[in-house]
mmCIF file of C-alpha atoms in Angstrom:
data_model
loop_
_atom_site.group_PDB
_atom_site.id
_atom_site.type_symbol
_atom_site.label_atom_id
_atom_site.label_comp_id
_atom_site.label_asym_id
_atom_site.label_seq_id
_atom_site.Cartn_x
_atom_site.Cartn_y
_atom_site.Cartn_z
ATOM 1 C CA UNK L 2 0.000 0.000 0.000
ATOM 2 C CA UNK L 3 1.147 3.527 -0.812
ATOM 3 C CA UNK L 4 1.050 6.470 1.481
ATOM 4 C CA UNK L 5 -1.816 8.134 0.580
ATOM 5 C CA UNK L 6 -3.988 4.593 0.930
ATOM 6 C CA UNK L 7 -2.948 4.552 4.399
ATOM 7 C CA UNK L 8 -3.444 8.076 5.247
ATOM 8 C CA UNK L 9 -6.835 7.715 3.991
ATOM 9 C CA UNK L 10 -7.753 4.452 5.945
ATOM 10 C CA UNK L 11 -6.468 6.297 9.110
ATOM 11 C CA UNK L 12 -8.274 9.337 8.133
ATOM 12 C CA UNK L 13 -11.880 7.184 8.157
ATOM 13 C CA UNK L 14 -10.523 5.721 11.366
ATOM 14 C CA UNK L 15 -9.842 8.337 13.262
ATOM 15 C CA UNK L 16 -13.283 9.905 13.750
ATOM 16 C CA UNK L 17 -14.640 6.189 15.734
ATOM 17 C CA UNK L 18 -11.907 6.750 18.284
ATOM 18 C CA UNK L 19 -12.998 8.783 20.786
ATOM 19 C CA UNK L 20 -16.461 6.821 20.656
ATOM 20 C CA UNK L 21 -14.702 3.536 21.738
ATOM 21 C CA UNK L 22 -13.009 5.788 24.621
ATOM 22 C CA UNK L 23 -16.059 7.104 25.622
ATOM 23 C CA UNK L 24 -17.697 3.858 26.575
ATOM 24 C CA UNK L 25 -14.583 3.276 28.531
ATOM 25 C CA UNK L 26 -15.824 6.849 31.206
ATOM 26 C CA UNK L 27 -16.171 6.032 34.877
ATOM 27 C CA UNK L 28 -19.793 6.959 35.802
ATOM 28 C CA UNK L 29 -20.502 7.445 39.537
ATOM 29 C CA UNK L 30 -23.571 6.852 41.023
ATOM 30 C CA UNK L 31 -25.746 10.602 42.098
ATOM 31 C CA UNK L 32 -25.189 10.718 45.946
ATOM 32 C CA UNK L 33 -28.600 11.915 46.246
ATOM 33 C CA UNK L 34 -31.597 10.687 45.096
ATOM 34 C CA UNK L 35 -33.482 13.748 44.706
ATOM 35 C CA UNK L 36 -31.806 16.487 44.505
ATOM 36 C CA UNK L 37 -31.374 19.888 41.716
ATOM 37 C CA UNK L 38 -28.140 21.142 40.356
ATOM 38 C CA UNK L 39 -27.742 25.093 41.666
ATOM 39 C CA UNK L 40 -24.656 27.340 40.846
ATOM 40 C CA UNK L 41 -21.576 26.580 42.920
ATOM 41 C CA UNK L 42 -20.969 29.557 45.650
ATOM 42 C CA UNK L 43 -19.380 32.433 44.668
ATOM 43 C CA UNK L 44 -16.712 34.051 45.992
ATOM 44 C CA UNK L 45 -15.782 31.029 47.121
ATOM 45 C CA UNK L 46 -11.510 30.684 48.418
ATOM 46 C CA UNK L 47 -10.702 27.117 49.140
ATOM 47 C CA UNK L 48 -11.526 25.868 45.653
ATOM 48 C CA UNK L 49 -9.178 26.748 43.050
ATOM 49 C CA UNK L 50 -11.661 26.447 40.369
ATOM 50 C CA UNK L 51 -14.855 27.643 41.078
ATOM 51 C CA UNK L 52 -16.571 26.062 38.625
ATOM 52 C CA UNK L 53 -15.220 22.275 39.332
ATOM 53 C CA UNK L 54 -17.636 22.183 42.285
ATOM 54 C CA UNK L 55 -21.281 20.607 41.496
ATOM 55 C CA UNK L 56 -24.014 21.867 44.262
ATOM 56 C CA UNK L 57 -26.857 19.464 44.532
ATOM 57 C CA UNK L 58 -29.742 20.964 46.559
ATOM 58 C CA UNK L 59 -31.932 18.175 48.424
ATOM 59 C CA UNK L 60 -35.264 18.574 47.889
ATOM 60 C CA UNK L 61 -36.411 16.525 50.736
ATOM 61 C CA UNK L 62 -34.036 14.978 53.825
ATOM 62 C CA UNK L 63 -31.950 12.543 52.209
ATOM 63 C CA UNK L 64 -29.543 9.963 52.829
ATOM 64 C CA UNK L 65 -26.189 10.880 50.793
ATOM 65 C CA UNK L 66 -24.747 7.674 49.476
ATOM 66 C CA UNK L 67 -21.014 6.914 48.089
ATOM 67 C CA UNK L 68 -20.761 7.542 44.565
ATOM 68 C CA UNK L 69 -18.772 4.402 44.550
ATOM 69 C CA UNK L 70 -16.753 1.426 46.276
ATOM 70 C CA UNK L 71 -13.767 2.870 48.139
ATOM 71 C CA UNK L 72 -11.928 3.902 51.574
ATOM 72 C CA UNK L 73 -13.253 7.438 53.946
ATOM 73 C CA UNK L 74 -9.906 8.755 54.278
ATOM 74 C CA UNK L 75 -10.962 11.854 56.072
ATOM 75 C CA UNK L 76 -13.954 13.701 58.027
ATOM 76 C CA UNK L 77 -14.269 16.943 58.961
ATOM 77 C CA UNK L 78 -16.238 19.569 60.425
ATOM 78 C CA UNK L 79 -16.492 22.784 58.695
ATOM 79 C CA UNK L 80 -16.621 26.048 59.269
ATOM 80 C CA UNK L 81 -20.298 26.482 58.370
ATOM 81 C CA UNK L 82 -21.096 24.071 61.263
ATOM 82 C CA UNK L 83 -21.147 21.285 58.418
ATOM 83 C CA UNK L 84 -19.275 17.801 58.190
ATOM 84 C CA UNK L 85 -17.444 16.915 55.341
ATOM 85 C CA UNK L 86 -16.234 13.379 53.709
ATOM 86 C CA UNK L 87 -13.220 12.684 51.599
ATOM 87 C CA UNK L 88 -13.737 9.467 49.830
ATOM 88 C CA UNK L 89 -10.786 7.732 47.870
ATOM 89 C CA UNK L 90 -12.062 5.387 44.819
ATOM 90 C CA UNK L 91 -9.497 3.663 42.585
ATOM 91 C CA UNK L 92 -11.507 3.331 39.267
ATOM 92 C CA UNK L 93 -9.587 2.107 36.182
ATOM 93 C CA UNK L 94 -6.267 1.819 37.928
ATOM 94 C CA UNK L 95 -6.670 5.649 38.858
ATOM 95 C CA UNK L 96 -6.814 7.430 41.767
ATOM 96 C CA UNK L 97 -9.823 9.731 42.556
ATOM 97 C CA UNK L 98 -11.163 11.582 45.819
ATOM 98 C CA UNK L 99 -14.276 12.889 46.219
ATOM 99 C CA UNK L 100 -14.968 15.734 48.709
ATOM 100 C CA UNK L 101 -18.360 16.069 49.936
ATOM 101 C CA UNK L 102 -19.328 18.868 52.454
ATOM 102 C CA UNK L 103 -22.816 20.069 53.744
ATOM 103 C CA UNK L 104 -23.546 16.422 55.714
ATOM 104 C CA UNK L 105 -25.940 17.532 58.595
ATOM 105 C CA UNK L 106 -25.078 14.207 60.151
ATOM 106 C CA UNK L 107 -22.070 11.677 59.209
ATOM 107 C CA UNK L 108 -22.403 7.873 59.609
ATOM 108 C CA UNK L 109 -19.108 6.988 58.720
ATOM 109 C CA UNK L 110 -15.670 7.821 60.010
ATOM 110 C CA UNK L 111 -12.253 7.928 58.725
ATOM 111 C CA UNK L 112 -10.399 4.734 57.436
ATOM 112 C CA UNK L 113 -14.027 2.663 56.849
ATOM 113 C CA UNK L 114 -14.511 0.982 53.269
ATOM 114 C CA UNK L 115 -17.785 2.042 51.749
ATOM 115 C CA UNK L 116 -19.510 0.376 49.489
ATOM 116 C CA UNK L 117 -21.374 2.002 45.933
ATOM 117 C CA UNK L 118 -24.745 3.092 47.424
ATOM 118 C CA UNK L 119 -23.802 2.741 51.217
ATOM 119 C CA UNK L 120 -25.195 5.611 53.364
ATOM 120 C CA UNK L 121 -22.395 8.193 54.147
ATOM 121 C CA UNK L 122 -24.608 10.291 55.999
ATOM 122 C CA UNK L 123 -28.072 12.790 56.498
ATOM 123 C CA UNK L 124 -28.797 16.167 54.656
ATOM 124 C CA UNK L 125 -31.847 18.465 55.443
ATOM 125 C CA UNK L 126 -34.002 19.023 53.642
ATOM 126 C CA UNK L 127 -33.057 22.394 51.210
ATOM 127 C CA UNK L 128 -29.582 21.919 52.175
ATOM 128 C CA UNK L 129 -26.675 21.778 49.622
ATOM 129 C CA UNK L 130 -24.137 18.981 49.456
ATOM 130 C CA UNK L 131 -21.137 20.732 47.583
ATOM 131 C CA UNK L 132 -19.082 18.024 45.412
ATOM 132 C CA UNK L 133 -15.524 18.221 44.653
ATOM 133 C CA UNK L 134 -13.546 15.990 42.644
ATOM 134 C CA UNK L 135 -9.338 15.157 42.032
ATOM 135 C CA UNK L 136 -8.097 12.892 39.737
ATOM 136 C CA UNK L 137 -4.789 12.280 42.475
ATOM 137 C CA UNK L 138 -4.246 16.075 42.979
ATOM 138 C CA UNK L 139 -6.110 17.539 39.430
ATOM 139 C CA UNK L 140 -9.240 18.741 40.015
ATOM 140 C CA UNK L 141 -11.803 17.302 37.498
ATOM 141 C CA UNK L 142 -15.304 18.126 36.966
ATOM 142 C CA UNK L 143 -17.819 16.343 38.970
ATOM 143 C CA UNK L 144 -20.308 16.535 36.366
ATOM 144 C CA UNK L 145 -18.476 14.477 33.890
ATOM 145 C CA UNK L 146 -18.577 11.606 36.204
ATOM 146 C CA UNK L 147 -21.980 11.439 38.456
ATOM 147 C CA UNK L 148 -25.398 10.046 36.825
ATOM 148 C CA UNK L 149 -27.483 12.277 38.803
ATOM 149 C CA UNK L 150 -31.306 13.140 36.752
ATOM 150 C CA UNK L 151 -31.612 15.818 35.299
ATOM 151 C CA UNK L 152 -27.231 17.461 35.497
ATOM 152 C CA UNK L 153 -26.633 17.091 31.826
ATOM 153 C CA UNK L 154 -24.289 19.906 31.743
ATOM 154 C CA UNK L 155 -23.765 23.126 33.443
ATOM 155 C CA UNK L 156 -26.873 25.476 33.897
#
């Protein structure tokens, strides 16, 4: 085969690649089950990127659940008289934490293995869970990753 045969084979190729490497995404399951998607706070100084954080309002009390199977490697109480949950998932030989803050009550605590589903803890109703996401120490954007109803893209 000449050059140009095989440039044109890899040209009619080319476009069916990122399909294939889109089936391969990690999808998370939506730690609420109802819940809306409002704009991330403003103003906002502990996240670097404003718009990498994914607020899901609960609509009524809910039970937040783990996105996934992994290991609580942290709990916190925040400032807003909150607690907070860093989970660590390893999902395609990757390593991810999720940071959830706005729990009104935790039922987990720091080094227990959760499994997808499992309850992590209570939010009120109307409160916001705020969502952050690293892929090791790169934020990524929550939204690419969680099958929540409705959070299709940004609003």
């Amino acid at each position: 085969m000449n050059r140009s045969a095989i440039l044109a084979i890899l040209v009619f190729l080319l476009p069916a690649l990122p399909v294939s490497a889109q089936q391969d995404s990690i999808r998370l399951i939506c730690p609420l089950n109802d819940a809306i998607v409002v704009p991330p706070p403003k103003n906002v100084i502990h996240y670097d990127q404003e718009d990498l954080c994914v607020v899901l309002k609960s609509i009524p009390d809910s039970v937040v659940k783990s996105a996934g199977t992994g290991r609580v490697t942290n709990t916190e109480y925040t400032e807003e008289s909150k607690n907070g949950v860093v989970l660590y998932l390893k999902l395609k030989g990757k390593d991810y934490y999720i940071w959830y803050t706005g729990l009104d009550k935790l039922l987990v605590k720091r080094n227990d293995v959760v499994k997808i589903g499992q309850p992590l803890g209570y939010i009120n109703s109307g409160g916001k869970l705020e969502l952050v996401m690293y892929q090791f120490e790169t934020p990524v954007d929550p939204i690419k990753f969680f099958d929540c109803k409705g959070v299709l893209g940004r609003q």
